[in-house]
Amino acid sequence: MNAPRLVDALALAVGTLAVIAGWSLGWTEYVMVGSLLVGAVLGRLSA
């Protein structure tokens, strides 16, 4: 596995965990940051 794919996978995992944790704890900042991170990774992968 090369480094950019590892960074993408890590960012996707962190973003997903931030959305889940923020959603369950009611922290909207975590949900927003996590969804931005996930969206940025998915947008970069689809380009």
Short mmCIF file of C-alpha atoms in Angstrom, two decimals:
data_model
loop_
_atom_site.label_atom_id
_atom_site.label_comp_id
_atom_site.label_asym_id
_atom_site.label_seq_id
_atom_site.Cartn_x
_atom_site.Cartn_y
_atom_site.Cartn_z
CA MET A 1 0.00 0.00 0.00
CA ASN A 2 1.46 3.34 -0.97
CA ALA A 3 1.51 6.40 1.27
CA PRO A 4 -1.28 8.51 -0.36
CA ARG A 5 -3.75 5.62 -0.13
CA LEU A 6 -2.79 5.06 3.50
CA VAL A 7 -3.35 8.75 4.27
CA ASP A 8 -6.72 8.65 2.49
CA ALA A 9 -7.78 5.55 4.41
CA LEU A 10 -6.67 7.08 7.70
CA ALA A 11 -8.47 10.36 7.01
CA LEU A 12 -11.61 8.49 6.00
CA ALA A 13 -11.51 6.43 9.22
CA VAL A 14 -10.90 9.47 11.44
CA GLY A 15 -13.64 11.45 9.71
CA THR A 16 -16.12 8.60 10.04
CA LEU A 17 -15.31 8.14 13.73
CA ALA A 18 -15.67 11.89 14.31
CA VAL A 19 -19.12 11.87 12.68
CA ILE A 20 -20.24 8.86 14.73
CA ALA A 21 -18.87 10.23 18.01
CA GLY A 22 -20.23 13.70 17.35
CA TRP A 23 -23.65 12.36 16.39
CA SER A 24 -23.94 10.14 19.46
CA LEU A 25 -22.68 12.79 21.89
CA GLY A 26 -24.51 15.70 20.29
CA TRP A 27 -21.35 17.62 19.33
CA THR A 28 -22.21 19.32 16.07
CA GLU A 29 -18.65 20.57 15.54
CA TYR A 30 -17.35 17.01 15.34
CA VAL A 31 -20.09 16.06 12.88
CA MET A 32 -19.27 19.05 10.66
CA VAL A 33 -15.50 18.52 10.70
CA GLY A 34 -15.84 14.79 10.21
CA SER A 35 -18.22 15.15 7.29
CA LEU A 36 -15.94 17.74 5.67
CA LEU A 37 -13.00 15.37 6.04
CA VAL A 38 -14.92 12.42 4.61
CA GLY A 39 -16.26 14.58 1.78
CA ALA A 40 -12.80 15.87 0.91
CA VAL A 41 -11.33 12.36 0.76
CA LEU A 42 -14.22 10.99 -1.30
CA GLY A 43 -14.06 13.96 -3.65
CA ARG A 44 -10.33 13.48 -4.15
CA LEU A 45 -10.74 9.75 -4.75
CA SER A 46 -13.52 10.25 -7.31
CA ALA A 47 -11.55 12.86 -9.28
#
